[in-house]
CSV table of C-alpha atoms in Angstrom, one decimal:
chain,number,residue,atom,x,y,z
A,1,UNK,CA,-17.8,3.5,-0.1
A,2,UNK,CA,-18.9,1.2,-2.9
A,3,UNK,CA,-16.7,-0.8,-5.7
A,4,UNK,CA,-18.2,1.5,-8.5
A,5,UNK,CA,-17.5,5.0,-6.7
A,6,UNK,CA,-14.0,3.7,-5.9
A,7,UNK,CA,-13.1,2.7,-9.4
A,8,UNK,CA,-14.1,5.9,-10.7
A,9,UNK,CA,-12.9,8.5,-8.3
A,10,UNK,CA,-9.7,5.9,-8.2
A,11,UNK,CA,-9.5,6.5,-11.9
A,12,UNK,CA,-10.0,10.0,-12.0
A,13,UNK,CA,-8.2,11.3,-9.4
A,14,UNK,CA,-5.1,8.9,-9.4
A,15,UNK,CA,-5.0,7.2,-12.8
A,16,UNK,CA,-5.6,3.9,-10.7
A,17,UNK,CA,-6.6,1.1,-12.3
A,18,UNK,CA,-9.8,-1.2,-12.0
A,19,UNK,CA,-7.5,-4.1,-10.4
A,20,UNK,CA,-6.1,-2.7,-7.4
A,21,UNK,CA,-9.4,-0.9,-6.9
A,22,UNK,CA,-11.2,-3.7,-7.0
A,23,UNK,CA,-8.6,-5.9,-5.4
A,24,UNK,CA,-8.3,-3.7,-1.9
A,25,UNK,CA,-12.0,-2.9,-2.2
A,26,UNK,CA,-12.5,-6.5,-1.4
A,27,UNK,CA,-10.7,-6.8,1.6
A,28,UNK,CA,-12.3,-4.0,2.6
A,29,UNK,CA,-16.1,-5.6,2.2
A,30,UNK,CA,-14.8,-8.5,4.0
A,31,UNK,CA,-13.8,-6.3,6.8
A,32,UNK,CA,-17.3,-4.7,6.5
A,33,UNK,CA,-19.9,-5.7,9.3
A,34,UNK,CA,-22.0,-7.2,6.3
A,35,UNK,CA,-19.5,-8.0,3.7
A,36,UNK,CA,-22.2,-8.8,1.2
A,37,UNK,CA,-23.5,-5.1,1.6
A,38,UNK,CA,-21.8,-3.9,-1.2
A,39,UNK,CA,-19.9,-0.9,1.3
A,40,UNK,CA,-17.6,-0.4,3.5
A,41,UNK,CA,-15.8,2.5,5.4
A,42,UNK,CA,-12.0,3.4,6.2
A,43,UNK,CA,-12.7,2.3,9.3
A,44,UNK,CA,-13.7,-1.4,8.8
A,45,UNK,CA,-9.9,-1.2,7.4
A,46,UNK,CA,-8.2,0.2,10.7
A,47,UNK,CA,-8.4,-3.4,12.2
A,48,UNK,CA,-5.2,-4.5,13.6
A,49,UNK,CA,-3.7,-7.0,10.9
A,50,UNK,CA,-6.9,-7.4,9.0
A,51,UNK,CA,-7.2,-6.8,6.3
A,52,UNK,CA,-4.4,-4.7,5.7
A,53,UNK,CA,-3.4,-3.0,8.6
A,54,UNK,CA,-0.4,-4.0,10.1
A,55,UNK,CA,3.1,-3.1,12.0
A,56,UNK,CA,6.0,-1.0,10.9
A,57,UNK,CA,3.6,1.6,8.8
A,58,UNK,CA,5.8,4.5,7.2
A,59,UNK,CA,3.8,6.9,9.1
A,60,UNK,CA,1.2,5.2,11.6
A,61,UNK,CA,2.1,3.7,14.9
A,62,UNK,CA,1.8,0.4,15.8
A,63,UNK,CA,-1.6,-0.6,17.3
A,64,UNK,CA,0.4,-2.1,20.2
A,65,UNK,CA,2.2,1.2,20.8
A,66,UNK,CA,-0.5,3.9,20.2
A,67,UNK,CA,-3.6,4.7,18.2
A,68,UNK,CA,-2.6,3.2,14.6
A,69,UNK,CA,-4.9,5.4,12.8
A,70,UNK,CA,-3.7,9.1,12.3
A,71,UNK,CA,-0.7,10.0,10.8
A,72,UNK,CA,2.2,10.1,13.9
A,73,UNK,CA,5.0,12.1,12.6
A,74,UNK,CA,8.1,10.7,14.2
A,75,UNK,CA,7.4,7.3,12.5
A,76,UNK,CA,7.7,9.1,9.7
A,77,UNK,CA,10.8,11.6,9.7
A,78,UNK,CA,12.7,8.1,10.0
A,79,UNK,CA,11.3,7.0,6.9
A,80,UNK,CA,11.5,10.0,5.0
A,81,UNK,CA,15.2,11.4,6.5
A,82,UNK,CA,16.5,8.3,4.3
A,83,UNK,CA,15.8,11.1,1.4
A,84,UNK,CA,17.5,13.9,2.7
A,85,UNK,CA,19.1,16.1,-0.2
A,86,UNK,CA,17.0,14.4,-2.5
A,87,UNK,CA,15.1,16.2,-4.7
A,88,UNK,CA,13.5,12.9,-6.2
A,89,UNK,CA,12.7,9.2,-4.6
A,90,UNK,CA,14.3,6.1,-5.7
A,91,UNK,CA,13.6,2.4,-5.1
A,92,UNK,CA,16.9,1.5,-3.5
A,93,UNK,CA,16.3,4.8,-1.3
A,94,UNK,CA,12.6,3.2,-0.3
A,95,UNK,CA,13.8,0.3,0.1
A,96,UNK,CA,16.5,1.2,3.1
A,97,UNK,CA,13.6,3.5,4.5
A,98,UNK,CA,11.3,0.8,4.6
A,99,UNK,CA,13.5,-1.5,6.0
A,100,UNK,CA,14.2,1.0,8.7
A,101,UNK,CA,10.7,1.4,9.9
A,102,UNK,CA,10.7,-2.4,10.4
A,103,UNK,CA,13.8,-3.0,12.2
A,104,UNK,CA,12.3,-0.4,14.7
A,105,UNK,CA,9.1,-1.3,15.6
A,106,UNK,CA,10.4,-4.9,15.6
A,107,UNK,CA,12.5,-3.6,18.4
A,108,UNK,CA,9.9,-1.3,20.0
A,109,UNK,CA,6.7,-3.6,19.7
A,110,UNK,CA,7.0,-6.2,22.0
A,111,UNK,CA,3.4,-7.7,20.3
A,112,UNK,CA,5.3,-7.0,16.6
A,113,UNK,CA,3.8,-9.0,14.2
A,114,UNK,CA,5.8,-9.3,10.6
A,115,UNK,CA,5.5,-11.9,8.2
A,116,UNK,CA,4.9,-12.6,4.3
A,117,UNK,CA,1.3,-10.8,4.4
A,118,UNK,CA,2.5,-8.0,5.9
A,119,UNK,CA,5.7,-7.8,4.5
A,120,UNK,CA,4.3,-7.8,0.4
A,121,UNK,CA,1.7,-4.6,2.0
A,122,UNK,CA,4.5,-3.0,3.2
A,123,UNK,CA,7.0,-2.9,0.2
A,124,UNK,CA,2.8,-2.1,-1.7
A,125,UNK,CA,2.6,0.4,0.3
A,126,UNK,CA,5.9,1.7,-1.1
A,127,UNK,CA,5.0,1.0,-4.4
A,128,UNK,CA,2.2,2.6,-4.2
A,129,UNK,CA,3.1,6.5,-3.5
A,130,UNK,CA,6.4,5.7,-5.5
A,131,UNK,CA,3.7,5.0,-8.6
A,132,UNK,CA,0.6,7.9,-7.9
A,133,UNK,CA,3.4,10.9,-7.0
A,134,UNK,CA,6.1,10.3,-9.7
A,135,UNK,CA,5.2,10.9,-13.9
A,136,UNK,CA,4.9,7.3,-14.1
A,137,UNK,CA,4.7,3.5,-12.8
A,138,UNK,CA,7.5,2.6,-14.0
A,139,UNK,CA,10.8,4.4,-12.4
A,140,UNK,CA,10.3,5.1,-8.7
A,141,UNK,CA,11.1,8.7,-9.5
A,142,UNK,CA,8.8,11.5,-7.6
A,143,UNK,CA,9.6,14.4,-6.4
A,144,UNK,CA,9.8,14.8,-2.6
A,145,UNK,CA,8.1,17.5,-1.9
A,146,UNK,CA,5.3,15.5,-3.7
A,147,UNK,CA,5.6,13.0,-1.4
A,148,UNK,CA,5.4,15.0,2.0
A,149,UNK,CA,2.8,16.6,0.9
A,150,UNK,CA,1.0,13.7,0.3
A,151,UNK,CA,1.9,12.2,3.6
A,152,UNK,CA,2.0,15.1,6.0
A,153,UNK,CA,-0.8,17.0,4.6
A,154,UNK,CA,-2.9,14.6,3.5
A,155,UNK,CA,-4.1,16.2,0.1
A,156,UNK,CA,-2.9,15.6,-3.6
A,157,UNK,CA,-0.1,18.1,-4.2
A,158,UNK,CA,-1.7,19.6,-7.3
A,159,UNK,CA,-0.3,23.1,-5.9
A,160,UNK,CA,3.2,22.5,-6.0
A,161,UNK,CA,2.4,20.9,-9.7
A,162,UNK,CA,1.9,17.3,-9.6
A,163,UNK,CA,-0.5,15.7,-11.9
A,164,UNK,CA,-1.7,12.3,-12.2
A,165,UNK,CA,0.5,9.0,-14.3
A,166,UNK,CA,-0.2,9.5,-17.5
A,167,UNK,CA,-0.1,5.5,-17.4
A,168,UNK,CA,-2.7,3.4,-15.2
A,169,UNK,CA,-1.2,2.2,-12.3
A,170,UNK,CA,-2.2,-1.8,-11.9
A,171,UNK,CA,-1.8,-4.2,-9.9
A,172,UNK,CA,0.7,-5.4,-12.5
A,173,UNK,CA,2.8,-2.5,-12.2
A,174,UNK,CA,2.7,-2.3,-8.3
A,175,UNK,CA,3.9,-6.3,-8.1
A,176,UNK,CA,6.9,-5.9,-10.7
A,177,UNK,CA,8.0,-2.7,-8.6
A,178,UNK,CA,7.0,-4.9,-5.3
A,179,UNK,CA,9.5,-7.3,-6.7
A,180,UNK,CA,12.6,-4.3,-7.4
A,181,UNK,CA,11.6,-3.1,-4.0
A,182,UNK,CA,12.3,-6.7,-2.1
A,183,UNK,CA,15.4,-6.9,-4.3
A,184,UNK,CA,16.7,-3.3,-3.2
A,185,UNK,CA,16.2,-4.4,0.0
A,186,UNK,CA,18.5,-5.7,2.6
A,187,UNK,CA,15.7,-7.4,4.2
A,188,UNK,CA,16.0,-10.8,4.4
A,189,UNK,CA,13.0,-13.0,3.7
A,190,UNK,CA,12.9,-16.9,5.5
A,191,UNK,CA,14.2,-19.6,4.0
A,192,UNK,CA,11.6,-20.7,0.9
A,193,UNK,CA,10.0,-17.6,0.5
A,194,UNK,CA,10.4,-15.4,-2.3
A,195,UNK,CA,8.4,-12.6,-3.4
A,196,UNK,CA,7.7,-12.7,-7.1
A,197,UNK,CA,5.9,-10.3,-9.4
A,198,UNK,CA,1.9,-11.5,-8.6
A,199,UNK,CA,2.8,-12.0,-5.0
A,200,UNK,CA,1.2,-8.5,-4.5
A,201,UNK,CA,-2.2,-9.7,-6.4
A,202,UNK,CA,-1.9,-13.0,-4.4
A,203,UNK,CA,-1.7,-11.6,-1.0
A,204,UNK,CA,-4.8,-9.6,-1.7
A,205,UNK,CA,-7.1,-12.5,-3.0
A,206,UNK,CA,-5.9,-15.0,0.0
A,207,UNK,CA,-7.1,-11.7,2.4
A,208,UNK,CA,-10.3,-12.1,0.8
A,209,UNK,CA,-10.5,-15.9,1.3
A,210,UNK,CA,-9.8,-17.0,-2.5
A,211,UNK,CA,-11.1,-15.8,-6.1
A,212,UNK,CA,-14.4,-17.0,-5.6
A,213,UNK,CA,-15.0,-15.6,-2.1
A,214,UNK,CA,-13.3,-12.1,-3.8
A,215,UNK,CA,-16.1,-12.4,-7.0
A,216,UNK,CA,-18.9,-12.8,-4.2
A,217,UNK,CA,-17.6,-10.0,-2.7
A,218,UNK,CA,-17.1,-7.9,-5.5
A,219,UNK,CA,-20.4,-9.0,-7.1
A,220,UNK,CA,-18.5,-10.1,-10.3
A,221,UNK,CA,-16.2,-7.4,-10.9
A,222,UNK,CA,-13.2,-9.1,-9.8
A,223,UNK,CA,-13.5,-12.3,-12.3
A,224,UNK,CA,-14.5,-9.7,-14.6
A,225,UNK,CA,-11.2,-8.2,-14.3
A,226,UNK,CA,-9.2,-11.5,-14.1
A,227,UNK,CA,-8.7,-11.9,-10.2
């Protein structure tokens, strides 16, 4: 996969914009045997907390616990239960699910590994499906069905009626719904951390060893774009 291919199929597909695109594409180059190759595959991303793998997944296992990659299905009835008799998601909903799936792999995992990196993925994560499978970036709302499809069948649920946002979702619309997520949450962060609305962006470009490592990477798209 290269930056280009992503950012249109991304696009087209999703609505997704150039700065996530670009943004996750990086970390995925650096995870890339040759970084400076211009590719990478999904899995250069599978490594275990780099570059954005990591514990309490909504629907992977922990790499301590099994094989992280494919989707394992009780990890994710907890998270999605949280919605039962829901038609539609929410962010306070998400939140508690989220929450969930952390308190029990920090309990199951005796290798768990949780902190601000992994954290700001997690609720990203969140963000993420909350954004591509509702109508827009902005409310949380999608249906559930949506959802499950997404997750548990691993396709686009164009058959049930979903379409694309109509918006782009950015990273600036993932980070200010990172932000609602954290403060849905009863999660409690340490002492002097706080999540803010570019935390999202930041965690991404410190993966990928700073802005100027990232526009090597990238081969100039990401300073193009602002990161």
């Amino acid at each position: 996969m290269t930056i280009p291919h992503l950012i249109s199929g991304l696009a087209a597909g999703l609505n997704i914009g150039a700065d996530f695109t670009t943004a996750i594409s990086g970390a995925g180059l650096l995870s890339s045997p040759n970084p400076l190759g211009g590719s990478f595959d999904l899995d250069d991303l599978s490594q275990h907390n780099f570059p954005i793998e990591h514990d309490a997944s909504m629907s992977r296992q922990d790499a301590a616990l099994g094989n992280p990659q494919p989707f394992y299905n009780p990890n994710w009835q907890q998270y999605i239960s949280f919605f039962a008799g829901k038609a539609q998601t929410d962010v306070p909903t998400a939140a508690k699910a989220k929450y969930a799936r952390t308190q029990d792999s920090q309990k199951r995992n005796p290798e768990f590994v949780y902190g601000l990196r992994e954290a700001v993925f997690s609720y990203g994560e969140n963000a993420l499906y909350l954004q591509t499978m509702g109508s827009d970036p902005l409310s949380g709302k999608a249906k559930v069905e949506y959802v499950r499809s997404l997750f548990e069948k691993e396709k686009l649920p164009f058959e049930l009626g979903w379409r694309p946002s109509v918006l782009p979702i950015t990273l600036p619309s993932l980070g200010a719904m990172v932000v609602e997520l954290q403060a849905s949450s009863p999660e409690p962060l340490p002492e002097g951390v706080k999540i803010v609305a570019d935390s999202y962006k930041d965690v991404f470009i410190a993966v990928a060893g700073g802005s100027n490592i990232l526009g090597n990477l990238t081969a100039g798209i990401s300073e193009a774009l602002g990161l």
